Short mmCIF file of C-alpha atoms in Angstrom, two decimals:
data_model
loop_
_atom_site.label_atom_id
_atom_site.label_comp_id
_atom_site.label_asym_id
_atom_site.label_seq_id
_atom_site.Cartn_x
_atom_site.Cartn_y
_atom_site.Cartn_z
CA MET A 512 2.00 7.26 -4.29
CA ARG A 513 -0.33 4.29 -4.73
CA GLY A 514 -2.26 4.75 -7.95
CA HIS A 515 0.20 7.26 -9.40
CA VAL A 516 1.52 6.84 -12.94
CA VAL A 517 5.17 7.66 -13.65
CA LEU A 518 5.50 10.15 -16.52
CA GLY A 519 9.22 10.94 -16.34
CA SER A 520 12.39 10.79 -14.26
CA ASN A 521 15.82 12.38 -13.83
CA ARG A 522 18.53 12.41 -11.16
CA GLY A 523 16.55 10.33 -8.68
CA TRP A 524 13.35 12.38 -9.01
CA ILE A 525 10.26 11.19 -10.85
CA ALA A 526 7.23 12.98 -12.25
CA THR A 527 3.93 11.27 -11.46
CA ALA A 528 0.24 11.93 -12.09
CA ASP A 529 -2.64 10.94 -9.83
CA GLU A 530 -6.35 10.33 -10.46
CA SER A 531 -7.16 14.04 -10.14
CA GLY A 532 -4.85 14.91 -13.04
CA GLN A 533 -2.31 16.57 -10.73
CA ILE A 534 1.38 16.15 -11.63
CA TYR A 535 3.99 15.83 -8.88
CA LEU A 536 7.73 15.73 -8.37
CA ALA A 537 8.60 12.84 -6.06
CA ASN A 538 11.79 11.31 -4.69
CA PRO A 539 11.26 7.57 -4.04
CA THR A 540 14.40 7.45 -1.87
CA THR A 541 13.57 10.26 0.56
CA GLY A 542 9.78 10.30 0.22
CA ALA A 543 9.77 14.00 -0.66
CA GLN A 544 6.90 15.13 -2.87
CA HIS A 545 6.00 18.47 -4.46
CA ALA A 546 3.04 19.40 -6.65
CA LEU A 547 3.84 20.93 -10.04
CA PRO A 548 1.52 23.66 -11.40
CA HIS A 549 -2.09 22.59 -11.89
CA ILE A 550 -2.84 21.71 -15.50
CA ALA A 551 -5.67 24.27 -15.55
CA THR A 552 -2.99 26.99 -15.60
CA MET A 553 -2.38 26.02 -19.24
CA GLY A 554 -5.28 28.33 -20.10
CA VAL A 555 -6.96 26.13 -22.73
CA PHE A 556 -9.68 24.54 -20.57
CA LEU A 557 -13.16 25.81 -19.81
CA PRO A 558 -13.21 27.11 -16.23
CA GLU A 559 -15.13 25.18 -13.60
CA LYS A 560 -17.23 27.11 -11.09
CA SER A 561 -16.25 24.79 -8.26
CA ASN A 562 -12.59 24.91 -9.32
CA THR A 563 -12.31 21.19 -8.50
CA TYR A 564 -11.80 20.10 -12.11
CA ARG A 565 -13.35 16.65 -12.06
CA TRP A 566 -13.66 17.14 -15.83
CA PHE A 567 -11.31 18.96 -18.20
CA SER A 568 -12.97 20.47 -21.26
CA LEU A 569 -10.29 21.49 -23.74
CA VAL A 570 -11.09 24.40 -26.06
CA ILE A 571 -9.71 22.95 -29.29
CA ARG A 572 -9.17 26.26 -31.06
CA ASP A 573 -7.16 27.69 -28.15
CA LEU A 574 -4.82 24.70 -28.05
CA LEU A 575 -4.30 24.67 -31.83
CA ALA A 576 -3.67 28.42 -31.89
CA ALA A 577 -0.93 27.96 -29.29
CA ARG A 578 0.57 24.95 -31.09
CA TYR A 579 0.64 26.58 -34.54
CA GLY A 580 1.41 30.08 -33.30
CA ALA A 581 -1.51 31.63 -35.19
CA GLY A 582 -5.25 31.40 -35.69
CA PRO A 583 -7.14 29.23 -38.19
CA PRO A 584 -6.92 27.64 -40.67
CA PHE A 585 -5.11 24.77 -38.94
CA LEU A 586 -3.54 21.73 -40.60
CA HIS A 587 -4.89 19.32 -38.03
CA LEU A 588 -7.11 16.23 -37.88
CA TRP A 589 -9.69 18.28 -35.95
CA GLY A 590 -10.26 20.45 -39.00
CA PRO A 591 -9.07 23.87 -40.18
CA GLU A 592 -11.25 25.82 -37.73
CA GLY A 593 -10.78 23.78 -34.56
CA TYR A 594 -14.38 24.07 -33.42
CA GLY A 595 -15.72 22.73 -30.14
CA THR A 596 -14.28 21.14 -27.05
CA PHE A 597 -12.70 17.82 -26.10
CA THR A 598 -13.44 16.50 -22.62
CA HIS A 599 -11.56 14.08 -20.37
CA SER A 600 -12.32 13.12 -16.81
CA ALA A 601 -9.60 13.98 -14.29
CA ALA A 602 -8.57 10.30 -14.10
CA GLN A 603 -8.29 10.08 -17.91
CA MET A 604 -5.80 12.95 -18.18
CA ARG A 605 -2.82 10.74 -17.32
CA MET A 606 -3.97 8.12 -19.85
CA TRP A 607 -5.06 10.19 -22.87
CA PHE A 608 -3.75 13.76 -22.47
CA TYR A 609 -0.28 13.50 -20.90
CA ARG A 610 2.41 11.49 -22.65
CA LYS A 611 5.67 12.32 -20.87
CA VAL A 612 7.24 14.81 -18.47
CA VAL A 613 10.90 15.67 -19.11
CA LEU A 614 12.73 17.02 -16.05
CA SER A 615 15.77 19.29 -15.88
CA ASP A 616 19.09 18.15 -14.41
CA SER A 617 18.10 19.72 -11.07
CA PRO A 618 14.46 18.66 -10.75
CA ARG A 619 14.15 19.51 -7.06
CA PRO A 620 11.34 21.64 -5.66
CA GLY A 621 12.37 25.25 -6.03
CA THR A 622 14.83 24.64 -8.87
CA TYR A 623 12.96 22.57 -11.44
CA ALA A 624 12.21 23.07 -15.12
CA ALA A 625 9.76 20.65 -16.71
CA MET A 626 8.58 19.95 -20.24
CA LEU A 627 5.19 18.28 -20.60
CA ILE A 628 4.61 16.40 -23.86
CA LEU A 629 0.96 15.95 -24.75
CA GLU A 630 -0.46 12.89 -26.47
CA ALA A 631 -0.18 12.49 -30.25
CA SER A 632 -3.58 13.93 -31.18
CA PHE A 633 -2.68 17.12 -29.28
CA GLY A 634 1.03 17.15 -30.13
CA ALA A 635 2.07 20.32 -28.35
CA PRO A 636 4.69 20.74 -25.61
CA ALA A 637 4.21 22.84 -22.49
CA PHE A 638 6.78 24.17 -20.03
CA ALA A 639 6.79 25.12 -16.35
CA THR A 640 9.60 26.34 -14.10
CA ALA A 641 10.01 26.97 -10.39
CA ASP A 642 9.98 30.74 -10.93
CA ASP A 643 7.05 30.62 -13.37
CA PRO A 644 4.58 28.06 -11.93
CA THR A 645 2.30 27.98 -14.97
CA TRP A 646 2.11 25.48 -17.81
CA ARG A 647 2.82 27.49 -20.96
CA LEU A 648 2.13 25.87 -24.33
CA ALA A 649 4.84 26.40 -26.93
CA LYS A 650 4.65 26.68 -30.71
CA SER A 651 5.29 23.31 -32.39
CA PRO A 652 3.55 22.83 -35.76
CA ASP A 653 5.21 19.43 -36.30
CA GLY A 654 4.26 18.16 -32.82
CA VAL A 655 6.72 16.80 -30.24
CA GLU A 656 6.95 13.01 -30.01
CA ASP A 657 9.84 12.67 -27.56
CA ALA A 658 12.25 14.93 -25.70
CA ILE A 659 15.23 14.94 -23.32
CA PHE A 660 17.14 17.40 -21.16
CA HIS A 661 20.73 17.65 -22.42
CA HIS A 662 23.70 18.29 -20.15
CA ASP A 663 24.27 21.54 -22.10
CA GLY A 664 21.28 22.92 -20.19
CA ARG A 665 18.66 22.76 -22.94
CA PHE A 666 15.65 20.64 -23.79
CA TYR A 667 15.84 18.79 -27.12
CA SER A 668 12.93 17.18 -28.95
CA VAL A 669 12.11 15.07 -31.99
CA SER A 670 8.87 15.68 -33.86
CA TYR A 671 6.51 13.23 -35.51
CA THR A 672 7.96 14.30 -38.86
CA GLY A 673 11.60 13.71 -37.80
CA LEU A 674 12.54 17.31 -36.96
CA VAL A 675 15.05 17.59 -34.08
CA GLU A 676 14.97 20.90 -32.21
CA SER A 677 16.53 22.56 -29.18
CA TRP A 678 14.47 24.66 -26.77
CA GLU A 679 15.53 27.75 -24.86
CA ARG A 680 13.65 30.14 -22.64
CA ASP A 681 13.28 33.73 -23.77
CA ALA A 682 14.60 35.94 -20.97
CA GLU A 683 12.07 38.69 -21.68
CA THR A 684 8.84 36.80 -22.27
CA GLY A 685 9.54 33.62 -20.27
CA GLN A 686 8.30 31.55 -23.24
CA PHE A 687 10.25 28.56 -24.54
CA LYS A 688 11.11 28.73 -28.24
CA SER A 689 12.63 26.11 -30.53
CA ALA A 690 15.31 26.12 -33.20
CA PRO A 691 16.45 23.31 -35.53
CA ALA A 692 19.33 21.37 -33.96
CA ALA A 693 20.01 18.86 -36.75
CA PRO A 694 18.88 17.95 -40.28
CA ARG A 695 15.44 16.41 -40.51
CA LEU A 696 15.53 12.64 -40.19
CA SER A 697 14.87 10.57 -43.29
CA LEU A 698 12.38 7.88 -42.33
CA PRO A 699 12.31 5.21 -45.04
CA ALA A 700 10.02 2.26 -44.51
CA VAL A 701 11.97 -0.14 -46.75
CA ASP A 702 12.11 -3.71 -45.39
CA LYS A 703 10.53 -2.60 -42.12
CA GLY A 704 6.89 -3.24 -42.98
CA GLY A 705 5.96 0.44 -42.61
CA PRO A 706 7.12 3.66 -40.96
CA PRO A 707 8.51 3.60 -37.41
CA SER A 708 5.84 3.17 -34.76
CA ARG A 709 7.79 5.32 -32.34
CA LYS A 710 10.80 7.65 -32.19
CA TYR A 711 12.87 8.29 -29.06
CA LEU A 712 15.59 10.86 -28.43
CA ALA A 713 18.68 10.21 -26.30
CA VAL A 714 22.26 11.40 -25.76
CA ALA A 715 24.83 8.95 -27.11
CA PRO A 716 28.36 8.53 -25.66
CA GLY A 717 30.35 11.70 -26.20
CA GLY A 718 27.27 13.91 -25.93
CA ARG A 719 26.01 13.33 -29.48
CA LEU A 720 22.28 13.21 -30.13
CA ALA A 721 20.81 9.83 -31.00
CA VAL A 722 17.37 8.83 -32.23
CA VAL A 723 16.03 5.33 -31.64
CA LEU A 724 13.42 4.16 -34.15
CA LYS A 725 11.02 1.39 -33.17
CA TYR A 726 9.42 -0.68 -35.95
CA ALA A 727 6.78 -3.35 -35.98
CA ASP A 728 8.77 -5.94 -37.93
CA ALA A 729 7.12 -7.27 -41.09
CA ALA A 730 8.73 -10.65 -40.45
CA LYS A 731 6.81 -13.18 -38.40
CA GLU A 732 8.03 -15.78 -35.97
CA ARG A 733 6.03 -18.83 -34.95
CA SER A 734 5.36 -19.44 -31.27
CA TYR A 735 3.09 -22.12 -29.81
CA GLY A 736 1.59 -22.75 -33.23
CA GLN A 737 0.65 -19.09 -33.79
CA GLU A 738 2.30 -16.32 -35.73
CA LYS A 739 3.19 -13.17 -33.88
CA GLY A 740 4.90 -9.95 -34.87
CA ARG A 741 8.16 -8.71 -33.45
CA CYS A 742 9.52 -5.26 -32.84
CA VAL A 743 12.93 -4.16 -34.09
CA PHE A 744 15.00 -1.09 -33.32
CA GLU A 745 17.29 1.12 -35.36
CA VAL A 746 19.68 3.76 -34.00
CA ARG A 747 20.70 6.96 -35.78
CA VAL A 748 23.53 9.07 -34.33
CA LEU A 749 24.31 12.66 -35.30
CA GLY A 750 27.79 12.51 -36.85
CA ASP A 751 30.57 15.07 -36.67
CA GLY A 752 29.63 16.27 -40.13
CA GLY A 753 26.11 17.11 -39.01
CA ALA A 754 24.40 14.18 -40.76
CA TRP A 755 22.44 11.31 -39.24
CA GLU A 756 24.28 7.98 -39.43
CA GLU A 757 22.72 4.58 -38.81
CA THR A 758 24.78 2.43 -36.44
CA THR A 759 24.69 -0.83 -34.51
CA GLU A 760 27.78 0.12 -32.50
CA ILE A 761 27.19 2.26 -29.41
CA GLY A 762 30.23 1.08 -27.43
CA GLU A 763 30.01 0.18 -23.75
CA ALA A 764 26.55 1.63 -23.40
CA ALA A 765 22.89 0.63 -23.51
CA LEU A 766 19.81 2.61 -24.50
CA PHE A 767 16.66 2.66 -22.39
CA VAL A 768 13.44 3.84 -24.05
CA GLY A 769 9.76 3.93 -23.16
CA ALA A 770 6.79 6.12 -22.44
CA ASN A 771 8.38 7.81 -19.44
CA ASN A 772 12.10 8.11 -20.19
CA SER A 773 14.75 7.82 -22.91
CA MET A 774 18.38 7.61 -21.88
CA CYS A 775 21.80 6.16 -22.68
CA VAL A 776 23.62 4.45 -19.79
CA SER A 777 27.24 3.34 -19.54
CA THR A 778 27.62 -0.39 -18.90
CA LYS A 779 31.08 -0.06 -17.32
CA GLY A 780 30.98 -1.59 -13.85
CA ARG A 781 27.37 -2.65 -14.38
CA PRO A 782 27.43 -6.36 -15.30
CA GLY A 783 23.64 -6.60 -15.17
CA ILE A 784 23.25 -4.32 -18.21
CA MET A 785 24.16 -5.64 -21.66
CA ALA A 786 26.14 -3.30 -23.91
CA GLY A 787 24.97 -2.55 -27.43
CA CYS A 788 21.33 -3.16 -26.60
CA VAL A 789 18.05 -1.27 -26.46
CA TYR A 790 15.92 -1.89 -23.37
CA TYR A 791 12.29 -0.96 -23.94
CA THR A 792 8.91 -0.80 -22.19
CA ASP A 793 5.33 -0.28 -23.31
CA ASP A 794 4.66 3.02 -25.10
CA GLU A 795 1.03 3.83 -24.50
CA HIS A 796 -0.63 4.67 -21.18
CA GLY A 797 -4.14 4.76 -22.61
CA GLN A 798 -4.07 1.48 -24.51
CA ALA A 799 -2.42 -0.25 -21.55
CA ALA A 800 -5.28 0.94 -19.33
CA LEU A 801 -7.83 -0.50 -21.77
CA ARG A 802 -6.05 -3.85 -21.80
CA GLN A 803 -6.01 -3.91 -18.01
CA GLU A 804 -9.74 -3.16 -17.84
CA SER A 805 -10.39 -5.90 -20.39
CA ARG A 806 -8.66 -8.45 -18.16
CA ARG A 807 -10.77 -7.44 -15.16
CA SER A 808 -14.14 -7.55 -16.89
CA SER A 809 -16.06 -9.24 -19.68
CA TYR A 810 -15.18 -6.35 -21.96
CA SER A 811 -12.98 -7.48 -24.86
CA TYR A 812 -10.43 -4.94 -26.06
CA ASN A 813 -9.40 -5.65 -29.65
CA ASP A 814 -5.62 -5.35 -29.51
CA ASP A 815 -3.93 -5.88 -32.87
CA GLU A 816 -0.39 -5.38 -31.57
CA SER A 817 1.87 -8.27 -30.61
CA ALA A 818 2.97 -8.78 -27.02
CA ASP A 819 6.53 -7.86 -28.04
CA LEU A 820 5.47 -4.35 -29.04
CA ARG A 821 3.82 -3.58 -25.73
CA GLY A 822 5.99 -5.70 -23.45
CA VAL A 823 9.31 -5.18 -21.70
CA GLY A 824 12.39 -6.51 -23.41
CA VAL A 825 15.90 -6.03 -24.70
CA PHE A 826 16.95 -5.83 -28.36
CA CYS A 827 20.55 -6.55 -29.43
CA LEU A 828 21.50 -4.10 -32.18
CA LYS A 829 24.27 -6.21 -33.73
CA ARG A 830 22.42 -9.54 -33.79
CA GLY A 831 18.95 -8.13 -34.36
CA SER A 832 17.64 -10.45 -31.64
CA LEU A 833 14.95 -9.72 -29.08
CA LYS A 834 14.46 -11.15 -25.59
CA GLY A 835 11.70 -10.46 -23.08
CA LEU A 836 12.54 -9.41 -19.53
CA GLU A 837 11.00 -11.13 -16.53
CA LEU A 838 9.66 -8.61 -14.01
CA GLY A 839 8.00 -11.04 -11.62
CA THR A 840 4.61 -12.67 -11.42
CA HIS A 841 2.84 -9.38 -10.58
CA TYR A 842 3.53 -7.96 -14.04
CA VAL A 843 1.60 -9.06 -17.13
CA SER A 844 2.81 -7.93 -20.55
CA GLY A 845 1.00 -4.74 -21.46
CA SER A 846 -0.44 -4.16 -17.98
CA TRP A 847 -1.24 -0.72 -16.59
CA PRO A 848 0.42 1.42 -15.49
CA PRO A 849 3.41 0.50 -17.66
CA PRO A 850 6.74 -0.07 -15.87
CA ALA A 851 9.10 2.91 -15.80
CA TRP A 852 12.84 3.41 -16.10
CA ILE A 853 14.32 5.49 -13.28
CA THR A 854 17.88 6.36 -12.21
CA PRO A 855 18.00 6.23 -8.40
CA SER A 856 20.09 8.81 -6.57
CA ILE A 857 20.95 8.47 -2.88
CA PRO A 858 21.38 11.88 -1.18
#
């Protein structure tokens, strides 16, 4: 698995992507590995005569038609008609096309269901299952920013506009379709210096949905004679009355968020995990790759984000304090590939 990038994890299995753009299921404990459907099965790329796919040329109109569920005009940054193509090399797919893979509760070869979230400029989700080994794009006009697999057997997602939806597979067509699962989130930017830079979805204690909002704090702190920004987190939990409630109290639990996984973990019997905190990692595969390349060459990547935003740390919800986590000398804040949260499972 050297060179693979972790895109998701569940129940001891991880989803990884290699330099050819292929996505795998892998079990780090047993060494088992299984290829998921090739991304070309999504049906929105120009075919290659050699069928090797060293380059992936996305037909923009085809992707937008699948995302919006109809033809042009589209309400998208690529314009109402969606003309042309967008090309990535195979190695770039895991940096600039894939964002996250969400795995079902039984993500073993032969029994898996997987939800692939595409990067922000593409916005659409795609699904593949063991009995339908094809990536099928699903309608999502608002675009999926984060998603989880709930213990009720469904995928849930939060959109860039704050819409929380559940996803179920149509027994007749095999397509996954969404339905609103909660009121749309209100996303005020008061006293936060702007809108949230990232939203994550998780399952709070008791099975309730929770959304973690990450902000680039407007406040500055001085370190080594220089000002640097901080990141702060806010948690909203879906109350019994069906409304979102802001809280700093999540009981004996901690939230883990990042580019590859979002989850809530009990801290009972786990003294190494601090209750009432949000553990976070870097969010962006592509930007992290650019920073890594900048370190290795004379190329200077202009990064306007603070190290806190792209680092690994823990944020205490009650105190509003942030602390970086030491991962050893091999890890540099913002390096690529970003570190990943996984939940090991010994067979």
